[in-house]
Short mmCIF file of N, CA and C and ligand atoms in Angstrom, two decimals:
data_model
loop_
_atom_site.label_atom_id
_atom_site.label_comp_id
_atom_site.label_asym_id
_atom_site.label_seq_id
_atom_site.Cartn_x
_atom_site.Cartn_y
_atom_site.Cartn_z
N MET A 1 -45.45 -59.58 -64.17
CA MET A 1 -44.58 -60.33 -63.26
C MET A 1 -43.35 -59.50 -62.89
N GLN A 2 -42.71 -58.89 -63.92
CA GLN A 2 -41.48 -58.14 -63.67
C GLN A 2 -41.65 -57.03 -62.63
N PRO A 3 -42.74 -56.20 -62.69
CA PRO A 3 -42.88 -55.13 -61.68
C PRO A 3 -42.97 -55.68 -60.25
N TYR A 4 -43.62 -56.85 -60.08
CA TYR A 4 -43.73 -57.45 -58.74
C TYR A 4 -42.36 -57.88 -58.23
N VAL A 5 -41.59 -58.50 -59.13
CA VAL A 5 -40.25 -58.94 -58.75
C VAL A 5 -39.40 -57.74 -58.36
N LEU A 6 -39.52 -56.67 -59.14
CA LEU A 6 -38.76 -55.46 -58.84
C LEU A 6 -39.16 -54.88 -57.49
N ALA A 7 -40.48 -54.83 -57.23
CA ALA A 7 -40.97 -54.27 -55.96
C ALA A 7 -40.49 -55.12 -54.78
N ILE A 8 -40.58 -56.44 -54.92
CA ILE A 8 -40.14 -57.32 -53.82
C ILE A 8 -38.64 -57.16 -53.60
N SER A 9 -37.86 -57.08 -54.70
CA SER A 9 -36.42 -56.90 -54.58
C SER A 9 -36.09 -55.60 -53.87
N LEU A 10 -36.78 -54.52 -54.25
CA LEU A 10 -36.53 -53.22 -53.62
C LEU A 10 -36.84 -53.27 -52.13
N LEU A 11 -37.98 -53.89 -51.76
CA LEU A 11 -38.36 -54.00 -50.35
C LEU A 11 -37.30 -54.77 -49.56
N LEU A 12 -36.83 -55.88 -50.14
CA LEU A 12 -35.81 -56.69 -49.45
C LEU A 12 -34.51 -55.91 -49.32
N MET A 13 -34.14 -55.13 -50.38
CA MET A 13 -32.92 -54.32 -50.31
C MET A 13 -33.02 -53.28 -49.22
N ILE A 14 -34.20 -52.67 -49.09
CA ILE A 14 -34.41 -51.66 -48.04
C ILE A 14 -34.30 -52.33 -46.67
N ALA A 15 -34.87 -53.53 -46.54
CA ALA A 15 -34.81 -54.25 -45.27
C ALA A 15 -33.37 -54.57 -44.90
N VAL A 16 -32.56 -55.02 -45.89
CA VAL A 16 -31.16 -55.35 -45.63
C VAL A 16 -30.39 -54.09 -45.25
N ALA A 17 -30.63 -53.00 -45.99
CA ALA A 17 -29.95 -51.73 -45.69
C ALA A 17 -30.29 -51.26 -44.28
N ALA A 18 -31.58 -51.41 -43.89
CA ALA A 18 -32.01 -51.00 -42.54
C ALA A 18 -31.31 -51.85 -41.48
N ALA A 19 -31.18 -53.16 -41.74
CA ALA A 19 -30.51 -54.05 -40.79
C ALA A 19 -29.05 -53.65 -40.63
N PHE A 20 -28.38 -53.31 -41.74
CA PHE A 20 -26.98 -52.87 -41.67
C PHE A 20 -26.86 -51.59 -40.86
N TRP A 21 -27.75 -50.65 -41.17
CA TRP A 21 -27.72 -49.36 -40.49
C TRP A 21 -27.88 -49.55 -38.97
N TRP A 22 -28.83 -50.43 -38.59
CA TRP A 22 -29.10 -50.73 -37.18
C TRP A 22 -27.86 -51.36 -36.53
N ALA A 23 -27.23 -52.33 -37.27
CA ALA A 23 -26.06 -53.03 -36.73
C ALA A 23 -24.89 -52.07 -36.54
N VAL A 24 -24.67 -51.19 -37.51
CA VAL A 24 -23.55 -50.23 -37.42
C VAL A 24 -23.77 -49.28 -36.24
N ARG A 25 -24.97 -48.81 -36.09
CA ARG A 25 -25.28 -47.88 -34.98
C ARG A 25 -25.03 -48.55 -33.63
N ASN A 26 -25.52 -49.81 -33.48
CA ASN A 26 -25.39 -50.50 -32.21
C ASN A 26 -23.97 -50.96 -31.92
N SER A 27 -23.21 -51.34 -32.98
CA SER A 27 -21.84 -51.79 -32.75
C SER A 27 -20.99 -50.61 -32.29
N ALA A 28 -21.26 -49.41 -32.78
CA ALA A 28 -20.51 -48.22 -32.35
C ALA A 28 -20.76 -47.98 -30.86
N ALA A 29 -22.00 -48.17 -30.41
CA ALA A 29 -22.33 -47.96 -29.00
C ALA A 29 -21.65 -49.01 -28.12
N ASP A 30 -21.62 -50.33 -28.59
CA ASP A 30 -21.02 -51.41 -27.82
C ASP A 30 -19.51 -51.25 -27.71
N ALA A 31 -18.88 -50.83 -28.82
CA ALA A 31 -17.42 -50.76 -28.86
C ALA A 31 -16.88 -49.78 -27.82
N GLN A 32 -17.65 -48.76 -27.50
CA GLN A 32 -17.20 -47.79 -26.51
C GLN A 32 -17.05 -48.42 -25.13
N GLY A 33 -17.91 -49.43 -24.86
CA GLY A 33 -17.87 -50.08 -23.55
C GLY A 33 -16.76 -51.12 -23.44
N ALA A 34 -16.42 -51.82 -24.54
CA ALA A 34 -15.42 -52.89 -24.48
C ALA A 34 -14.02 -52.32 -24.69
N THR A 35 -12.99 -53.11 -24.27
CA THR A 35 -11.61 -52.66 -24.52
C THR A 35 -11.28 -52.96 -25.97
N THR A 36 -10.41 -52.17 -26.58
CA THR A 36 -10.10 -52.27 -28.01
C THR A 36 -9.48 -53.62 -28.35
N GLY A 37 -8.61 -54.15 -27.51
CA GLY A 37 -7.91 -55.41 -27.78
C GLY A 37 -8.84 -56.58 -27.96
N GLN A 38 -9.85 -56.70 -27.09
CA GLN A 38 -10.81 -57.80 -27.18
C GLN A 38 -11.55 -57.78 -28.51
N VAL A 39 -12.02 -56.60 -28.89
CA VAL A 39 -12.80 -56.46 -30.12
C VAL A 39 -11.93 -56.80 -31.32
N GLU A 40 -10.68 -56.34 -31.36
CA GLU A 40 -9.79 -56.59 -32.50
C GLU A 40 -9.53 -58.08 -32.70
N SER A 41 -9.21 -58.81 -31.62
CA SER A 41 -8.87 -60.24 -31.77
C SER A 41 -10.09 -61.04 -32.20
N TYR A 42 -11.24 -60.68 -31.70
CA TYR A 42 -12.48 -61.36 -32.07
C TYR A 42 -12.77 -61.16 -33.56
N ARG A 43 -12.60 -59.92 -34.04
CA ARG A 43 -12.89 -59.62 -35.44
C ARG A 43 -11.92 -60.34 -36.38
N ALA A 44 -10.63 -60.37 -36.04
CA ALA A 44 -9.64 -61.02 -36.91
C ALA A 44 -9.94 -62.52 -37.02
N GLY A 45 -10.27 -63.14 -35.91
CA GLY A 45 -10.59 -64.57 -35.93
C GLY A 45 -11.80 -64.85 -36.78
N LEU A 46 -12.85 -64.04 -36.62
CA LEU A 46 -14.08 -64.22 -37.40
C LEU A 46 -13.81 -64.00 -38.89
N PHE A 47 -12.98 -62.98 -39.17
CA PHE A 47 -12.66 -62.67 -40.58
C PHE A 47 -12.00 -63.87 -41.26
N TRP A 48 -10.95 -64.44 -40.63
CA TRP A 48 -10.23 -65.55 -41.26
C TRP A 48 -11.08 -66.81 -41.30
N ALA A 49 -11.95 -67.00 -40.32
CA ALA A 49 -12.86 -68.15 -40.35
C ALA A 49 -13.80 -68.04 -41.54
N LEU A 50 -14.30 -66.82 -41.81
CA LEU A 50 -15.21 -66.62 -42.95
C LEU A 50 -14.48 -66.80 -44.27
N VAL A 51 -13.23 -66.31 -44.36
CA VAL A 51 -12.45 -66.47 -45.60
C VAL A 51 -12.23 -67.97 -45.87
N GLY A 52 -11.84 -68.71 -44.81
CA GLY A 52 -11.61 -70.15 -44.96
C GLY A 52 -12.88 -70.86 -45.38
N PHE A 53 -13.99 -70.51 -44.77
CA PHE A 53 -15.28 -71.11 -45.10
C PHE A 53 -15.63 -70.85 -46.57
N GLY A 54 -15.41 -69.61 -47.03
CA GLY A 54 -15.71 -69.25 -48.42
C GLY A 54 -14.86 -70.03 -49.41
N VAL A 55 -13.57 -70.19 -49.10
CA VAL A 55 -12.68 -70.92 -50.01
C VAL A 55 -13.11 -72.38 -50.10
N VAL A 56 -13.43 -72.99 -48.95
CA VAL A 56 -13.84 -74.40 -48.93
C VAL A 56 -15.12 -74.58 -49.75
N ILE A 57 -16.10 -73.70 -49.54
CA ILE A 57 -17.37 -73.81 -50.27
C ILE A 57 -17.15 -73.63 -51.77
N ALA A 58 -16.32 -72.63 -52.15
CA ALA A 58 -16.07 -72.37 -53.58
C ALA A 58 -15.42 -73.59 -54.24
N LEU A 59 -14.39 -74.16 -53.60
CA LEU A 59 -13.70 -75.31 -54.18
C LEU A 59 -14.63 -76.52 -54.27
N ALA A 60 -15.41 -76.74 -53.22
CA ALA A 60 -16.29 -77.92 -53.19
C ALA A 60 -17.38 -77.82 -54.25
N THR A 61 -17.91 -76.63 -54.50
CA THR A 61 -19.04 -76.51 -55.43
C THR A 61 -18.60 -76.29 -56.86
N LEU A 62 -17.39 -75.78 -57.11
CA LEU A 62 -16.98 -75.51 -58.49
C LEU A 62 -16.34 -76.72 -59.14
N ARG A 63 -15.80 -77.66 -58.38
CA ARG A 63 -15.09 -78.80 -58.95
C ARG A 63 -15.93 -79.62 -59.93
N PRO A 64 -17.17 -79.98 -59.61
CA PRO A 64 -17.89 -80.84 -60.54
C PRO A 64 -18.43 -80.13 -61.78
N TRP A 65 -18.18 -78.85 -61.92
CA TRP A 65 -18.73 -78.13 -63.07
C TRP A 65 -18.04 -78.54 -64.36
N PRO A 66 -18.72 -78.30 -65.51
CA PRO A 66 -18.18 -78.77 -66.80
C PRO A 66 -16.82 -78.18 -67.15
N TYR A 67 -16.47 -77.00 -66.60
CA TYR A 67 -15.16 -76.39 -66.91
C TYR A 67 -14.06 -77.39 -66.60
N ASP A 68 -14.24 -78.08 -65.47
CA ASP A 68 -13.23 -79.03 -65.06
C ASP A 68 -13.30 -80.28 -65.93
N ALA A 69 -14.51 -80.78 -66.15
CA ALA A 69 -14.68 -82.04 -66.87
C ALA A 69 -14.22 -81.93 -68.32
N SER A 70 -14.50 -80.78 -68.98
CA SER A 70 -14.17 -80.67 -70.39
C SER A 70 -12.66 -80.63 -70.61
N ALA A 71 -11.90 -80.35 -69.55
CA ALA A 71 -10.45 -80.30 -69.70
C ALA A 71 -9.82 -81.67 -69.54
N ALA A 72 -10.64 -82.69 -69.27
CA ALA A 72 -10.11 -84.03 -69.07
C ALA A 72 -9.35 -84.50 -70.32
N GLU A 73 -8.23 -85.19 -70.09
CA GLU A 73 -7.35 -85.54 -71.21
C GLU A 73 -7.93 -86.60 -72.13
N ASP A 74 -8.82 -87.46 -71.59
CA ASP A 74 -9.30 -88.55 -72.44
C ASP A 74 -10.56 -88.18 -73.22
N THR A 75 -10.93 -86.90 -73.23
CA THR A 75 -12.11 -86.47 -73.98
C THR A 75 -11.81 -86.49 -75.48
N VAL A 76 -12.78 -87.01 -76.25
CA VAL A 76 -12.65 -87.04 -77.71
C VAL A 76 -13.52 -85.92 -78.29
N ILE A 77 -12.95 -85.16 -79.20
CA ILE A 77 -13.71 -84.08 -79.85
C ILE A 77 -14.16 -84.56 -81.23
N VAL A 78 -15.46 -84.43 -81.49
CA VAL A 78 -16.02 -84.79 -82.80
C VAL A 78 -16.64 -83.55 -83.41
N THR A 79 -16.30 -83.24 -84.65
CA THR A 79 -16.96 -82.13 -85.31
C THR A 79 -18.02 -82.69 -86.26
N ALA A 80 -19.19 -82.08 -86.25
CA ALA A 80 -20.28 -82.50 -87.13
C ALA A 80 -20.86 -81.26 -87.80
N THR A 81 -20.82 -81.27 -89.15
CA THR A 81 -21.33 -80.13 -89.90
C THR A 81 -22.43 -80.61 -90.83
N GLY A 82 -23.59 -79.98 -90.72
CA GLY A 82 -24.70 -80.33 -91.60
C GLY A 82 -24.74 -79.40 -92.79
N SER A 83 -25.11 -79.96 -93.95
CA SER A 83 -25.37 -79.11 -95.12
C SER A 83 -26.37 -79.86 -95.99
N GLN A 84 -27.10 -79.16 -96.81
CA GLN A 84 -28.14 -79.79 -97.62
C GLN A 84 -27.49 -80.74 -98.64
N TRP A 85 -27.59 -82.06 -98.54
CA TRP A 85 -28.34 -82.81 -97.55
C TRP A 85 -27.48 -83.95 -97.05
N SER A 86 -26.48 -83.61 -96.29
CA SER A 86 -25.60 -84.65 -95.74
C SER A 86 -24.90 -84.13 -94.48
N TRP A 87 -24.26 -85.07 -93.77
CA TRP A 87 -23.46 -84.72 -92.59
C TRP A 87 -22.00 -84.94 -92.89
N GLU A 88 -21.18 -84.07 -92.32
CA GLU A 88 -19.74 -84.31 -92.37
C GLU A 88 -19.30 -84.49 -90.93
N ILE A 89 -18.99 -85.72 -90.57
CA ILE A 89 -18.68 -86.06 -89.18
C ILE A 89 -17.26 -86.60 -89.10
N ALA A 90 -16.45 -86.08 -88.19
CA ALA A 90 -15.07 -86.57 -88.05
C ALA A 90 -14.63 -86.47 -86.59
N PRO A 91 -14.09 -87.56 -86.02
CA PRO A 91 -14.00 -88.90 -86.61
C PRO A 91 -15.33 -89.64 -86.49
N LYS A 92 -15.49 -90.71 -87.29
CA LYS A 92 -16.75 -91.46 -87.26
C LYS A 92 -16.63 -92.76 -86.47
N GLU A 93 -15.39 -93.12 -86.11
CA GLU A 93 -15.18 -94.27 -85.23
C GLU A 93 -14.82 -93.74 -83.85
N LEU A 94 -15.65 -94.10 -82.86
CA LEU A 94 -15.46 -93.52 -81.53
C LEU A 94 -15.25 -94.61 -80.49
N PRO A 95 -14.50 -94.30 -79.45
CA PRO A 95 -14.26 -95.29 -78.40
C PRO A 95 -15.43 -95.34 -77.41
N ALA A 96 -15.74 -96.52 -76.92
CA ALA A 96 -16.76 -96.65 -75.87
C ALA A 96 -16.14 -96.30 -74.53
N GLY A 97 -16.96 -95.74 -73.65
CA GLY A 97 -16.52 -95.48 -72.28
C GLY A 97 -15.69 -94.22 -72.09
N ARG A 98 -15.50 -93.44 -73.15
CA ARG A 98 -14.76 -92.19 -73.00
C ARG A 98 -15.68 -91.02 -73.30
N PRO A 99 -15.55 -89.91 -72.55
CA PRO A 99 -16.42 -88.76 -72.81
C PRO A 99 -16.15 -88.16 -74.19
N ILE A 100 -17.21 -87.87 -74.90
CA ILE A 100 -17.09 -87.33 -76.25
C ILE A 100 -17.82 -86.00 -76.30
N ILE A 101 -17.18 -85.02 -76.89
CA ILE A 101 -17.84 -83.73 -77.08
C ILE A 101 -18.10 -83.56 -78.57
N PHE A 102 -19.39 -83.46 -78.92
CA PHE A 102 -19.78 -83.20 -80.30
C PHE A 102 -19.89 -81.69 -80.49
N LYS A 103 -19.16 -81.16 -81.47
CA LYS A 103 -19.27 -79.74 -81.82
C LYS A 103 -20.03 -79.67 -83.13
N VAL A 104 -21.25 -79.15 -83.03
CA VAL A 104 -22.20 -79.26 -84.14
C VAL A 104 -22.49 -77.89 -84.74
N THR A 105 -22.39 -77.82 -86.07
CA THR A 105 -22.71 -76.58 -86.75
C THR A 105 -23.31 -76.88 -88.13
N SER A 106 -23.59 -75.85 -88.91
CA SER A 106 -24.19 -76.03 -90.23
C SER A 106 -23.52 -75.09 -91.24
N ASP A 107 -23.48 -75.55 -92.49
CA ASP A 107 -22.91 -74.73 -93.56
C ASP A 107 -23.95 -73.85 -94.24
N ASP A 108 -25.24 -74.21 -94.10
CA ASP A 108 -26.23 -73.44 -94.84
C ASP A 108 -27.45 -73.05 -93.99
N VAL A 109 -28.39 -73.97 -93.82
CA VAL A 109 -29.61 -73.65 -93.07
C VAL A 109 -29.60 -74.42 -91.74
N ASN A 110 -30.64 -74.23 -90.93
CA ASN A 110 -30.73 -74.97 -89.67
C ASN A 110 -31.02 -76.45 -89.93
N HIS A 111 -30.25 -77.30 -89.24
CA HIS A 111 -30.52 -78.74 -89.24
C HIS A 111 -30.63 -79.18 -87.79
N GLY A 112 -31.04 -80.43 -87.60
CA GLY A 112 -31.06 -80.99 -86.25
C GLY A 112 -30.17 -82.22 -86.23
N PHE A 113 -29.25 -82.26 -85.25
CA PHE A 113 -28.30 -83.38 -85.15
C PHE A 113 -28.84 -84.35 -84.11
N GLY A 114 -29.46 -85.44 -84.58
CA GLY A 114 -30.04 -86.41 -83.66
C GLY A 114 -29.33 -87.74 -83.76
N VAL A 115 -28.95 -88.31 -82.61
CA VAL A 115 -28.23 -89.59 -82.60
C VAL A 115 -29.13 -90.68 -82.01
N TYR A 116 -29.24 -91.80 -82.76
CA TYR A 116 -30.11 -92.91 -82.38
C TYR A 116 -29.30 -94.18 -82.17
N ASP A 117 -29.71 -95.01 -81.20
CA ASP A 117 -29.03 -96.29 -81.00
C ASP A 117 -29.58 -97.34 -81.97
N SER A 118 -29.07 -98.59 -81.88
CA SER A 118 -29.44 -99.63 -82.85
C SER A 118 -30.90 -100.04 -82.72
N ASP A 119 -31.54 -99.74 -81.57
CA ASP A 119 -32.96 -100.04 -81.40
C ASP A 119 -33.85 -98.92 -81.94
N GLY A 120 -33.23 -97.88 -82.44
CA GLY A 120 -34.02 -96.77 -82.98
C GLY A 120 -34.47 -95.76 -81.94
N ALA A 121 -33.89 -95.85 -80.74
CA ALA A 121 -34.23 -94.91 -79.68
C ALA A 121 -33.27 -93.72 -79.73
N MET A 122 -33.84 -92.51 -79.61
CA MET A 122 -32.98 -91.34 -79.65
C MET A 122 -32.18 -91.23 -78.36
N ILE A 123 -30.88 -90.91 -78.52
CA ILE A 123 -30.01 -90.76 -77.35
C ILE A 123 -29.87 -89.29 -76.98
N PHE A 124 -29.59 -88.48 -77.97
CA PHE A 124 -29.51 -87.03 -77.73
C PHE A 124 -29.66 -86.30 -79.05
N GLN A 125 -29.89 -85.02 -78.98
CA GLN A 125 -29.96 -84.21 -80.19
C GLN A 125 -29.63 -82.76 -79.86
N THR A 126 -29.18 -82.03 -80.86
CA THR A 126 -28.97 -80.60 -80.70
C THR A 126 -29.16 -79.94 -82.06
N GLN A 127 -29.34 -78.64 -82.06
CA GLN A 127 -29.50 -77.90 -83.30
C GLN A 127 -28.16 -77.73 -84.00
N ALA A 128 -28.18 -77.81 -85.34
CA ALA A 128 -27.01 -77.47 -86.14
C ALA A 128 -27.34 -76.16 -86.84
N MET A 129 -26.69 -75.09 -86.42
CA MET A 129 -27.06 -73.75 -86.90
C MET A 129 -25.87 -73.07 -87.56
N PRO A 130 -26.11 -72.42 -88.72
CA PRO A 130 -25.02 -71.70 -89.37
C PRO A 130 -24.53 -70.55 -88.47
N GLY A 131 -23.22 -70.44 -88.31
CA GLY A 131 -22.65 -69.36 -87.51
C GLY A 131 -22.54 -69.66 -86.03
N TYR A 132 -23.04 -70.83 -85.60
CA TYR A 132 -22.95 -71.20 -84.19
C TYR A 132 -22.39 -72.61 -84.07
N VAL A 133 -21.72 -72.87 -82.96
CA VAL A 133 -21.25 -74.24 -82.69
C VAL A 133 -21.91 -74.68 -81.38
N ASN A 134 -22.82 -75.65 -81.47
CA ASN A 134 -23.46 -76.19 -80.27
C ASN A 134 -22.71 -77.43 -79.81
N GLN A 135 -22.56 -77.56 -78.51
CA GLN A 135 -21.80 -78.69 -77.98
C GLN A 135 -22.69 -79.64 -77.20
N VAL A 136 -22.46 -80.92 -77.40
CA VAL A 136 -23.14 -81.96 -76.61
C VAL A 136 -22.07 -82.89 -76.07
N ARG A 137 -22.16 -83.19 -74.79
CA ARG A 137 -21.25 -84.19 -74.19
C ARG A 137 -22.00 -85.50 -74.06
N TYR A 138 -21.34 -86.57 -74.46
CA TYR A 138 -21.97 -87.88 -74.28
C TYR A 138 -20.90 -88.96 -74.18
N THR A 139 -21.16 -89.96 -73.35
CA THR A 139 -20.26 -91.10 -73.24
C THR A 139 -21.02 -92.34 -73.68
N PHE A 140 -20.58 -92.96 -74.78
CA PHE A 140 -21.20 -94.20 -75.26
C PHE A 140 -20.68 -95.36 -74.41
N ASN A 141 -21.59 -96.09 -73.78
CA ASN A 141 -21.15 -97.23 -72.99
C ASN A 141 -21.30 -98.55 -73.76
N LYS A 142 -22.14 -98.53 -74.80
CA LYS A 142 -22.39 -99.75 -75.56
C LYS A 142 -21.78 -99.63 -76.96
N PRO A 143 -20.88 -100.55 -77.33
CA PRO A 143 -20.34 -100.53 -78.69
C PRO A 143 -21.44 -100.84 -79.70
N GLY A 144 -21.27 -100.41 -80.91
CA GLY A 144 -22.26 -100.69 -81.95
C GLY A 144 -22.38 -99.53 -82.92
N LYS A 145 -23.38 -99.67 -83.81
CA LYS A 145 -23.58 -98.62 -84.82
C LYS A 145 -24.70 -97.69 -84.37
N TYR A 146 -24.47 -96.43 -84.51
CA TYR A 146 -25.45 -95.40 -84.14
C TYR A 146 -25.77 -94.57 -85.37
N ARG A 147 -27.06 -94.26 -85.53
CA ARG A 147 -27.47 -93.49 -86.71
C ARG A 147 -27.62 -92.02 -86.35
N VAL A 148 -27.24 -91.18 -87.30
CA VAL A 148 -27.41 -89.74 -87.16
C VAL A 148 -28.48 -89.31 -88.15
N LEU A 149 -29.54 -88.71 -87.65
CA LEU A 149 -30.63 -88.24 -88.51
C LEU A 149 -30.79 -86.74 -88.37
N CYS A 150 -31.22 -86.11 -89.46
CA CYS A 150 -31.53 -84.68 -89.36
C CYS A 150 -32.90 -84.53 -88.71
N MET A 151 -32.97 -83.67 -87.69
CA MET A 151 -34.18 -83.53 -86.89
C MET A 151 -35.02 -82.33 -87.29
N GLU A 152 -34.59 -81.61 -88.32
CA GLU A 152 -35.34 -80.42 -88.69
C GLU A 152 -35.50 -80.38 -90.21
N TYR A 153 -36.73 -80.19 -90.66
CA TYR A 153 -36.97 -80.16 -92.09
C TYR A 153 -36.14 -79.06 -92.73
N CYS A 154 -35.28 -79.47 -93.72
CA CYS A 154 -34.32 -78.52 -94.26
C CYS A 154 -34.37 -78.48 -95.78
N GLY A 155 -35.44 -79.00 -96.36
CA GLY A 155 -35.56 -78.93 -97.82
C GLY A 155 -35.96 -80.27 -98.41
N LEU A 156 -35.94 -80.34 -99.74
CA LEU A 156 -36.50 -81.46 -100.48
C LEU A 156 -35.95 -82.82 -100.07
N VAL A 157 -34.64 -82.93 -99.85
CA VAL A 157 -34.04 -84.25 -99.62
C VAL A 157 -33.68 -84.44 -98.15
N HIS A 158 -34.36 -83.70 -97.28
CA HIS A 158 -34.16 -83.79 -95.83
C HIS A 158 -34.15 -85.22 -95.32
N HIS A 159 -35.07 -86.05 -95.85
CA HIS A 159 -35.23 -87.42 -95.35
C HIS A 159 -34.01 -88.30 -95.63
N GLU A 160 -33.14 -87.87 -96.54
CA GLU A 160 -31.95 -88.68 -96.83
C GLU A 160 -30.72 -88.19 -96.06
N MET A 161 -30.93 -87.26 -95.18
CA MET A 161 -29.81 -86.71 -94.41
C MET A 161 -29.52 -87.63 -93.22
N VAL A 162 -28.99 -88.80 -93.56
CA VAL A 162 -28.75 -89.86 -92.59
C VAL A 162 -27.28 -90.25 -92.64
N ASP A 163 -26.69 -90.46 -91.49
CA ASP A 163 -25.29 -90.89 -91.46
C ASP A 163 -25.12 -91.89 -90.32
N GLU A 164 -23.92 -92.39 -90.13
CA GLU A 164 -23.71 -93.43 -89.13
C GLU A 164 -22.37 -93.21 -88.42
N ILE A 165 -22.37 -93.46 -87.13
CA ILE A 165 -21.11 -93.48 -86.40
C ILE A 165 -20.98 -94.84 -85.72
N GLU A 166 -19.73 -95.27 -85.56
CA GLU A 166 -19.51 -96.58 -84.98
C GLU A 166 -18.73 -96.44 -83.66
N VAL A 167 -19.23 -97.11 -82.64
CA VAL A 167 -18.57 -97.08 -81.34
C VAL A 167 -17.92 -98.43 -81.09
N LYS A 168 -16.62 -98.39 -80.77
CA LYS A 168 -15.88 -99.67 -80.59
C LYS A 168 -15.35 -99.80 -79.19
CU1 CU B 201 -33.06 -81.80 -92.41
#
């Protein structure tokens, strides 16, 4: 697959370079016929129109990205650390309707941080890995008790690696 992608990329690059070369050659020939003032004013207008267009597109498309959302003041940060065979979660009482960022890691081996609602349905999960902090964003809309289960077999007492968080 990679050699085909490389070949297609090279062909397209050659095509773009050829188009530029053609445009530069022809614009030099046209400029000789036109007066300098006309060409200058046209280029300046086009330049600033393109700059304005670029700024508008950049602002419009970058705003909804997580960089902006994670800086929101009402975000709650929860740290969750797994170790054989329990969770250390703080805080364990969380507000409903506010964005929460779970920062999940492990003290020893790989665990899985899985959160379940009162009906036993999984809401989200992420890996808890030693040396890494994985982040999950979630907003609880329903108050109640949520269970945290380990999602990855981590030794003899893995099945007891259960904890609870409460949303109010
Ligand atoms: Cu486990």
